[in-house]
mmCIF file of C-alpha atoms in Angstrom:
data_model
loop_
_atom_site.group_PDB
_atom_site.id
_atom_site.type_symbol
_atom_site.label_atom_id
_atom_site.label_comp_id
_atom_site.label_asym_id
_atom_site.label_seq_id
_atom_site.Cartn_x
_atom_site.Cartn_y
_atom_site.Cartn_z
ATOM 1 C CA MET M 1 121.735 93.440 161.877
ATOM 2 C CA LYS M 2 125.290 93.782 164.608
ATOM 3 C CA HIS M 3 123.879 97.148 166.354
ATOM 4 C CA PHE M 4 120.477 95.635 167.075
ATOM 5 C CA LEU M 5 122.194 91.893 168.771
ATOM 6 C CA VAL M 6 124.622 93.936 170.745
ATOM 7 C CA LYS M 7 121.475 95.812 172.090
ATOM 8 C CA SER M 8 119.698 92.915 172.243
ATOM 9 C CA VAL M 9 122.321 90.803 175.056
ATOM 10 C CA VAL M 10 122.540 94.422 176.810
ATOM 11 C CA ALA M 11 119.962 94.984 177.621
ATOM 12 C CA ARG M 12 119.309 91.074 178.946
ATOM 13 C CA VAL M 13 122.372 91.392 181.314
ATOM 14 C CA LEU M 14 120.678 94.198 182.718
ATOM 15 C CA VAL M 15 117.281 92.701 183.304
ATOM 16 C CA SER M 16 119.412 89.437 184.620
ATOM 17 C CA GLY M 17 121.685 92.023 186.668
ATOM 18 C CA GLY M 18 124.475 89.904 186.664
ATOM 19 C CA SER M 19 127.828 89.797 184.404
ATOM 20 C CA GLN M 20 127.996 86.255 184.658
ATOM 21 C CA ASN M 21 125.261 85.849 181.788
ATOM 22 C CA PHE M 22 126.387 88.213 180.067
ATOM 23 C CA THR M 23 129.149 85.502 177.825
ATOM 24 C CA ARG M 24 125.902 83.307 178.576
ATOM 25 C CA HIS M 25 123.439 85.478 176.117
ATOM 26 C CA PHE M 26 126.077 86.771 173.897
ATOM 27 C CA VAL M 27 126.889 84.368 172.712
ATOM 28 C CA THR M 28 123.140 82.921 172.329
ATOM 29 C CA ALA M 29 122.334 85.515 170.626
ATOM 30 C CA SER M 30 124.776 85.188 168.162
ATOM 31 C CA ALA M 31 124.279 81.527 167.478
ATOM 32 C CA ALA M 32 120.956 82.956 167.167
ATOM 33 C CA ALA M 33 122.104 85.554 164.057
ATOM 34 C CA PRO M 34 122.542 83.531 161.649
ATOM 35 C CA GLU M 35 118.475 82.710 161.881
ATOM 36 C CA LEU M 36 117.667 85.663 162.021
ATOM 37 C CA LYS M 37 120.077 86.920 158.979
ATOM 38 C CA LEU M 38 117.556 84.312 157.758
ATOM 39 C CA ARG M 39 114.256 85.224 158.968
ATOM 40 C CA HIS M 40 114.874 89.130 157.723
ATOM 41 C CA LEU M 41 115.776 87.323 154.371
ATOM 42 C CA TYR M 42 113.359 85.293 154.077
ATOM 43 C CA GLY M 43 110.539 87.619 154.737
ATOM 44 C CA TYR M 44 112.112 89.886 152.190
ATOM 45 C CA LEU M 45 111.476 87.337 149.303
ATOM 46 C CA PRO M 46 107.924 87.128 149.518
ATOM 47 C CA ARG M 47 107.920 90.795 148.609
ATOM 48 C CA MET M 48 110.716 90.597 146.312
ATOM 49 C CA SER M 49 109.568 87.568 143.936
ATOM 50 C CA SER M 50 106.179 89.121 143.926
ATOM 51 C CA THR M 51 107.745 92.322 142.469
ATOM 52 C CA LEU M 52 109.643 89.870 140.003
ATOM 53 C CA ALA M 53 106.792 88.189 138.915
ATOM 54 C CA PRO M 54 105.747 89.910 135.717
ATOM 55 C CA SER M 55 101.990 90.298 134.922
ATOM 56 C CA PRO M 56 99.534 88.715 133.627
ATOM 57 C CA ALA M 57 99.108 91.781 130.909
ATOM 58 C CA GLU M 58 102.573 91.771 131.466
ATOM 59 C CA LYS M 59 102.855 88.522 130.066
ATOM 60 C CA ASP M 60 100.178 88.818 127.105
ATOM 61 C CA GLN M 61 102.124 91.981 125.888
ATOM 62 C CA GLN M 62 105.533 90.017 125.922
ATOM 63 C CA GLN M 63 103.958 86.693 123.904
ATOM 64 C CA LYS M 64 102.430 89.572 121.570
ATOM 65 C CA GLN M 65 106.198 91.465 120.669
ATOM 66 C CA GLU M 66 107.599 87.617 120.514
ATOM 67 C CA LYS M 67 105.346 86.736 117.687
ATOM 68 C CA THR M 68 105.801 90.294 116.064
ATOM 69 C CA ALA M 69 109.371 89.402 116.037
ATOM 70 C CA SER M 70 108.597 86.550 115.001
ATOM 71 C CA GLU M 71 106.251 88.138 112.080
ATOM 72 C CA GLU M 72 108.898 90.098 111.241
ATOM 73 C CA LYS M 73 111.492 87.456 110.810
ATOM 74 C CA ARG M 74 109.860 85.595 108.349
ATOM 75 C CA GLU M 75 108.635 88.424 106.628
ATOM 76 C CA ASN M 76 112.277 89.264 106.535
ATOM 77 C CA GLU M 77 112.800 85.839 105.245
ATOM 78 C CA ASN M 78 110.245 86.258 102.628
ATOM 79 C CA GLY M 79 112.072 89.422 101.337
ATOM 80 C CA VAL M 80 110.052 91.756 102.472
ATOM 81 C CA VAL M 81 112.604 94.899 103.667
ATOM 82 C CA SER M 82 111.128 95.649 107.257
ATOM 83 C CA SER M 83 111.432 99.314 107.694
ATOM 84 C CA TYR M 84 113.567 101.098 111.282
ATOM 85 C CA TRP M 85 110.686 103.798 111.340
ATOM 86 C CA GLY M 86 108.055 101.056 111.828
ATOM 87 C CA ILE M 87 105.706 101.985 108.584
ATOM 88 C CA SER M 88 103.737 98.693 107.661
ATOM 89 C CA ARG M 89 100.487 98.008 106.580
ATOM 90 C CA PRO M 90 98.161 96.793 108.789
ATOM 91 C CA LYS M 91 96.742 93.274 108.212
ATOM 92 C CA ILE M 92 93.550 93.726 106.196
ATOM 93 C CA LYS M 93 90.807 91.082 105.439
ATOM 94 C CA ARG M 94 87.610 90.577 103.806
ATOM 95 C CA GLU M 95 84.359 90.581 104.637
ATOM 96 C CA ASP M 96 84.444 86.801 104.741
ATOM 97 C CA GLY M 97 87.509 86.445 106.884
ATOM 98 C CA THR M 98 90.463 86.200 104.338
ATOM 99 C CA GLU M 99 93.321 88.073 103.416
ATOM 100 C CA TRP M 100 93.461 90.499 101.162
ATOM 101 C CA PRO M 101 96.059 90.203 98.444
ATOM 102 C CA TRP M 102 96.420 93.720 97.155
ATOM 103 C CA ASN M 103 98.799 96.492 97.898
ATOM 104 C CA CYS M 104 97.653 98.333 94.755
ATOM 105 C CA PHE M 105 94.757 99.060 96.031
ATOM 106 C CA MET M 106 92.694 98.640 99.285
ATOM 107 C CA PRO M 107 88.608 97.711 100.214
ATOM 108 C CA TRP M 108 88.100 101.096 100.640
ATOM 109 C CA ASP M 109 88.886 102.307 97.419
ATOM 110 C CA THR M 110 86.225 99.265 95.524
ATOM 111 C CA TYR M 111 82.867 99.819 94.482
ATOM 112 C CA ARG M 112 79.603 98.780 92.136
ATOM 113 C CA ALA M 113 79.609 99.702 88.767
ATOM 114 C CA ASP M 114 76.221 101.966 87.825
ATOM 115 C CA VAL M 115 75.432 99.695 84.489
ATOM 116 C CA SER M 116 72.524 101.732 84.254
ATOM 117 C CA ILE M 117 74.269 104.690 83.025
ATOM 118 C CA ASP M 118 72.748 105.759 79.605
ATOM 119 C CA ILE M 119 75.685 104.446 76.995
ATOM 120 C CA THR M 120 74.271 105.805 73.604
ATOM 121 C CA LYS M 121 74.632 109.201 74.801
ATOM 122 C CA HIS M 122 76.561 111.478 72.555
ATOM 123 C CA HIS M 123 78.066 115.658 72.818
ATOM 124 C CA GLU M 124 77.440 117.197 69.102
ATOM 125 C CA PRO M 125 80.107 119.452 68.227
ATOM 126 C CA ALA M 126 79.254 123.121 68.318
ATOM 127 C CA THR M 127 82.236 125.267 68.055
ATOM 128 C CA PHE M 128 85.238 125.371 66.481
ATOM 129 C CA GLY M 129 86.835 124.137 69.239
ATOM 130 C CA ASP M 130 84.572 121.209 69.627
ATOM 131 C CA LYS M 131 85.050 120.087 66.403
ATOM 132 C CA LEU M 132 88.926 119.750 66.430
ATOM 133 C CA ALA M 133 88.346 117.365 69.870
ATOM 134 C CA PHE M 134 85.317 115.777 67.503
ATOM 135 C CA ARG M 135 87.770 114.937 64.248
ATOM 136 C CA THR M 136 90.917 114.436 66.144
ATOM 137 C CA VAL M 137 89.284 111.463 68.040
ATOM 138 C CA LYS M 138 88.337 110.351 65.049
ATOM 139 C CA PHE M 139 91.541 110.616 63.452
ATOM 140 C CA LEU M 140 93.398 108.419 66.133
ATOM 141 C CA ASN M 141 90.640 105.991 66.120
ATOM 142 C CA VAL M 142 90.811 104.494 62.586
ATOM 143 C CA LEU M 143 94.241 104.388 62.830
ATOM 144 C CA SER M 144 94.366 102.714 66.094
ATOM 145 C CA HIS M 145 91.574 100.518 64.823
ATOM 146 C CA LEU M 146 93.859 99.476 61.529
ATOM 147 C CA TYR M 147 96.853 98.615 63.263
ATOM 148 C CA PHE M 148 94.153 96.435 65.962
ATOM 149 C CA LYS M 149 92.060 95.734 63.784
ATOM 150 C CA GLU M 150 90.087 92.439 66.192
ATOM 151 C CA ARG M 151 92.428 92.269 68.647
ATOM 152 C CA TYR M 152 90.036 93.599 70.890
ATOM 153 C CA GLY M 153 91.798 92.719 74.649
ATOM 154 C CA CYS M 154 95.110 94.617 72.881
ATOM 155 C CA HIS M 155 92.924 97.856 71.485
ATOM 156 C CA ALA M 156 91.738 97.865 74.690
ATOM 157 C CA MET M 157 94.914 97.851 77.166
ATOM 158 C CA MET M 158 96.317 99.966 74.182
ATOM 159 C CA LEU M 159 93.571 102.598 74.872
ATOM 160 C CA GLU M 160 93.726 102.254 78.655
ATOM 161 C CA THR M 161 97.358 103.451 78.528
ATOM 162 C CA ILE M 162 95.962 107.191 76.552
ATOM 163 C CA ALA M 163 93.180 107.188 78.529
ATOM 164 C CA ALA M 164 94.538 107.233 82.003
ATOM 165 C CA VAL M 165 96.978 110.314 80.940
ATOM 166 C CA PRO M 166 94.711 112.886 80.937
ATOM 167 C CA GLY M 167 92.778 112.732 84.777
ATOM 168 C CA MET M 168 96.518 112.963 85.946
ATOM 169 C CA VAL M 169 97.450 116.150 83.925
ATOM 170 C CA GLY M 170 94.014 117.280 85.201
ATOM 171 C CA GLY M 171 94.344 117.167 88.987
ATOM 172 C CA MET M 172 99.136 118.063 88.418
ATOM 173 C CA VAL M 173 97.620 121.443 86.801
ATOM 174 C CA LEU M 174 94.942 121.924 89.140
ATOM 175 C CA HIS M 175 96.999 121.572 92.530
ATOM 176 C CA LEU M 176 99.487 123.925 90.971
ATOM 177 C CA LYS M 177 96.937 126.504 90.419
ATOM 178 C CA SER M 178 95.747 126.023 93.454
ATOM 179 C CA LEU M 179 98.823 126.760 95.670
ATOM 180 C CA ARG M 180 99.650 129.286 93.106
ATOM 181 C CA ARG M 181 96.137 131.268 94.256
ATOM 182 C CA PHE M 182 95.961 130.014 97.243
ATOM 183 C CA GLN M 183 91.735 128.513 96.108
ATOM 184 C CA HIS M 184 90.186 125.473 97.004
ATOM 185 C CA SER M 185 89.785 123.524 93.268
ATOM 186 C CA GLY M 186 86.219 122.641 93.838
ATOM 187 C CA GLY M 187 86.743 119.070 94.308
ATOM 188 C CA TRP M 188 88.097 118.608 90.706
ATOM 189 C CA ILE M 189 91.628 118.083 91.563
ATOM 190 C CA LYS M 190 90.763 114.792 93.274
ATOM 191 C CA ALA M 191 87.736 113.784 91.188
ATOM 192 C CA LEU M 192 90.096 113.557 88.223
ATOM 193 C CA LEU M 193 93.020 111.925 89.660
ATOM 194 C CA GLU M 194 90.196 108.822 90.897
ATOM 195 C CA GLU M 195 89.874 109.583 86.802
ATOM 196 C CA ALA M 196 92.758 108.687 86.042
ATOM 197 C CA GLU M 197 93.092 105.707 89.187
ATOM 198 C CA ASN M 198 90.050 104.051 87.891
ATOM 199 C CA GLU M 199 91.537 104.155 84.192
ATOM 200 C CA ARG M 200 94.311 102.608 85.425
ATOM 201 C CA MET M 201 93.192 99.845 87.048
ATOM 202 C CA HIS M 202 91.506 99.304 83.582
ATOM 203 C CA LEU M 203 94.783 98.842 82.393
ATOM 204 C CA MET M 204 95.736 96.459 85.400
ATOM 205 C CA THR M 205 92.842 94.290 84.952
ATOM 206 C CA MET M 206 93.233 94.387 80.511
ATOM 207 C CA THR M 207 97.137 93.097 81.340
ATOM 208 C CA GLU M 208 95.779 89.887 83.260
ATOM 209 C CA LEU M 209 94.022 89.341 80.182
ATOM 210 C CA VAL M 210 95.902 89.813 77.326
ATOM 211 C CA LYS M 211 100.208 89.924 77.446
ATOM 212 C CA PRO M 212 101.250 92.853 74.976
ATOM 213 C CA ASN M 213 104.553 91.417 72.901
ATOM 214 C CA TRP M 214 106.827 93.995 72.543
ATOM 215 C CA HIS M 215 106.133 96.235 68.966
ATOM 216 C CA GLU M 216 103.279 96.639 71.005
ATOM 217 C CA ARG M 217 104.936 97.543 74.310
ATOM 218 C CA LEU M 218 107.319 99.702 72.491
ATOM 219 C CA LEU M 219 104.177 101.216 71.043
ATOM 220 C CA ILE M 220 102.624 102.084 74.330
ATOM 221 C CA ILE M 221 106.246 103.392 75.279
ATOM 222 C CA THR M 222 105.828 106.268 72.389
ATOM 223 C CA ALA M 223 102.566 106.804 72.768
ATOM 224 C CA GLN M 224 102.596 107.221 76.502
ATOM 225 C CA GLY M 225 105.225 109.657 76.179
ATOM 226 C CA VAL M 226 104.329 111.788 72.807
ATOM 227 C CA PHE M 227 100.717 112.406 74.707
ATOM 228 C CA PHE M 228 100.936 113.379 78.298
ATOM 229 C CA ASN M 229 103.557 116.127 76.747
ATOM 230 C CA ALA M 230 101.138 116.881 74.070
ATOM 231 C CA PHE M 231 98.111 116.958 76.118
ATOM 232 C CA PHE M 232 99.596 118.969 78.767
ATOM 233 C CA LEU M 233 100.620 121.850 77.174
ATOM 234 C CA PHE M 234 97.556 121.111 75.101
ATOM 235 C CA TYR M 235 95.423 121.520 78.720
ATOM 236 C CA LEU M 236 97.517 124.782 79.383
ATOM 237 C CA VAL M 237 96.246 127.064 76.219
ATOM 238 C CA SER M 238 92.841 125.929 76.328
ATOM 239 C CA PRO M 239 91.733 123.432 79.538
ATOM 240 C CA LYS M 240 87.815 123.658 78.103
ATOM 241 C CA VAL M 241 88.710 122.048 74.402
ATOM 242 C CA ALA M 242 90.456 119.373 76.338
ATOM 243 C CA HIS M 243 88.336 118.295 78.493
ATOM 244 C CA ARG M 244 85.754 118.124 75.565
ATOM 245 C CA PHE M 245 88.400 115.982 73.392
ATOM 246 C CA VAL M 246 88.797 113.629 76.693
ATOM 247 C CA GLY M 247 85.109 113.161 76.396
ATOM 248 C CA TYR M 248 84.905 112.286 73.118
ATOM 249 C CA LEU M 249 87.341 109.851 73.817
ATOM 250 C CA GLU M 250 85.476 108.277 76.114
ATOM 251 C CA GLU M 251 82.896 108.351 74.266
ATOM 252 C CA GLU M 252 84.923 106.179 71.446
ATOM 253 C CA ALA M 253 86.263 104.236 74.476
ATOM 254 C CA VAL M 254 82.401 103.404 75.473
ATOM 255 C CA ASN M 255 81.662 102.271 71.565
ATOM 256 C CA SER M 256 85.020 99.895 71.581
ATOM 257 C CA TYR M 257 83.754 98.093 74.893
ATOM 258 C CA THR M 258 80.638 98.340 73.111
ATOM 259 C CA GLU M 259 82.143 96.108 70.159
ATOM 260 C CA HIS M 260 83.956 94.184 72.519
ATOM 261 C CA LEU M 261 80.871 92.845 73.918
ATOM 262 C CA MET M 262 79.553 92.360 70.766
ATOM 263 C CA ALA M 263 82.482 89.843 70.439
ATOM 264 C CA ILE M 264 82.262 87.658 73.088
ATOM 265 C CA GLU M 265 78.603 87.218 72.459
ATOM 266 C CA ASN M 266 79.376 86.293 69.133
ATOM 267 C CA GLY M 267 81.764 83.259 69.895
ATOM 268 C CA LYS M 268 85.086 85.836 67.841
ATOM 269 C CA VAL M 269 86.305 86.132 72.040
ATOM 270 C CA GLU M 270 86.425 83.739 74.575
ATOM 271 C CA ASN M 271 84.195 84.537 77.877
ATOM 272 C CA VAL M 272 87.266 83.287 80.528
ATOM 273 C CA PRO M 273 87.032 83.578 84.076
ATOM 274 C CA ALA M 274 87.447 87.336 85.487
ATOM 275 C CA PRO M 275 90.576 88.398 86.425
ATOM 276 C CA ALA M 276 91.076 88.288 90.211
ATOM 277 C CA ILE M 277 92.250 91.901 91.056
ATOM 278 C CA ALA M 278 88.821 92.805 88.967
ATOM 279 C CA ILE M 279 86.427 90.621 90.959
ATOM 280 C CA ASP M 280 88.258 92.760 93.948
ATOM 281 C CA TYR M 281 88.237 95.906 93.075
ATOM 282 C CA TRP M 282 84.466 95.902 91.059
ATOM 283 C CA ARG M 283 83.010 93.528 93.778
ATOM 284 C CA LEU M 284 81.869 91.056 91.204
ATOM 285 C CA PRO M 285 80.203 87.579 92.053
ATOM 286 C CA LYS M 286 83.204 85.089 92.088
ATOM 287 C CA ASP M 287 82.213 82.984 88.902
ATOM 288 C CA ALA M 288 82.045 85.881 86.649
ATOM 289 C CA THR M 289 83.924 85.836 83.616
ATOM 290 C CA VAL M 290 85.345 88.553 81.138
ATOM 291 C CA LYS M 291 81.718 89.930 79.434
ATOM 292 C CA ASP M 292 81.154 91.071 83.287
ATOM 293 C CA VAL M 293 84.133 92.578 83.405
ATOM 294 C CA ILE M 294 83.980 95.020 80.132
ATOM 295 C CA VAL M 295 80.371 95.876 81.313
ATOM 296 C CA VAL M 296 82.001 97.712 84.538
ATOM 297 C CA ILE M 297 84.464 99.099 82.187
ATOM 298 C CA ARG M 298 82.329 100.339 80.063
ATOM 299 C CA ALA M 299 79.994 102.194 83.017
ATOM 300 C CA ASP M 300 83.331 103.847 84.311
ATOM 301 C CA GLU M 301 84.230 105.367 80.427
ATOM 302 C CA ALA M 302 80.844 106.474 80.675
ATOM 303 C CA HIS M 303 81.198 108.129 83.799
ATOM 304 C CA HIS M 304 84.223 110.175 82.871
ATOM 305 C CA ARG M 305 82.804 110.231 79.667
ATOM 306 C CA ASP M 306 79.787 112.221 81.036
ATOM 307 C CA VAL M 307 82.478 114.056 84.066
ATOM 308 C CA ASN M 308 84.660 115.484 81.142
ATOM 309 C CA HIS M 309 81.700 116.476 78.991
ATOM 310 C CA PHE M 310 80.182 118.703 82.255
ATOM 311 C CA ALA M 311 84.123 120.318 83.035
ATOM 312 C CA SER M 312 84.118 121.589 79.608
ATOM 313 C CA ASP M 313 80.275 123.170 79.455
ATOM 314 C CA ILE M 314 81.295 124.807 82.627
ATOM 315 C CA GLN M 315 84.186 126.598 81.187
ATOM 316 C CA TYR M 316 82.471 127.527 78.096
ATOM 317 C CA GLN M 317 80.331 129.851 80.487
ATOM 318 C CA GLY M 318 83.380 131.433 81.490
ATOM 319 C CA LYS M 319 83.363 129.859 84.993
ATOM 320 C CA GLU M 320 86.526 127.708 86.602
ATOM 321 C CA LEU M 321 85.802 124.647 87.415
ATOM 322 C CA ARG M 322 86.151 125.112 90.893
ATOM 323 C CA GLU M 323 82.974 127.315 90.559
ATOM 324 C CA ALA M 324 80.773 124.209 90.295
ATOM 325 C CA PRO M 325 81.200 121.192 91.975
ATOM 326 C CA ALA M 326 82.776 118.186 91.045
ATOM 327 C CA PRO M 327 81.402 114.730 90.547
ATOM 328 C CA LEU M 328 83.201 112.889 93.479
ATOM 329 C CA GLY M 329 81.699 109.460 94.802
ATOM 330 C CA TYR M 330 80.844 107.788 91.033
ATOM 331 C CA HIS M 331 83.612 105.544 91.616
#
């Protein structure tokens, strides 16, 4: 800037041709220097301000970040642990726009049960393995009826803690087998794990209706510990008999839920409103009752019955499960 002023003064002096004017021009230029500086600065101020001012898109992004930060703060105050890794569940809503309340299952896990399935089907035991499985199930059923008698809700809860084990064991064994042999499972891993998850949801529903006491909880823990290990060894020795056993177990579950329905119709069991978890999981109407819940659970058990008898038939034919397509999609 100083060099520019000096050059302009010298040029004016040369043009005017007199040394007398040098002082006058220099003083004039010096006096004008603050004005030039300000003009120079103000000339750049609009450009600087336009660069520093946030755009509408940046304002929206900033508002979103502030909103997210406030929501995270509110969630942390409510006891939800925020993750350093940024892992969080997206906001999920129902079809009517209300917020999805469940963490144990998502909307895409829900379905409408096929209640038109034949609940009277029965596989007649033919081989020694079939007869062994059938008589074992009948013996266990007699013991459970002697203990629970007409406490249908407690009986169903006990049944579901047992029925949710075979699918998990079978899926686990097939999973490890697939890893060892580098083979596909034909979808049977997923089918069996879906069965286990469906049975677990039956249990979650029944616990909303029945509050087990301490000795029933103790019985459930003991039965699950014994049954899991026994069924695991059983499945390793003979998968075809193990699946036949589960098929007969599901037949007894269908019969037990039929008795439960008859007790509701006869007035022995009160037909209370269905739990909210059951309404969302099976896509039941808002005014559904326990009777509606028992109907869809019984239909699920009938599907499990058919799947396990089918799996046993495949292996009785000398084939592996992966050689037949798994019945996926019924849940």
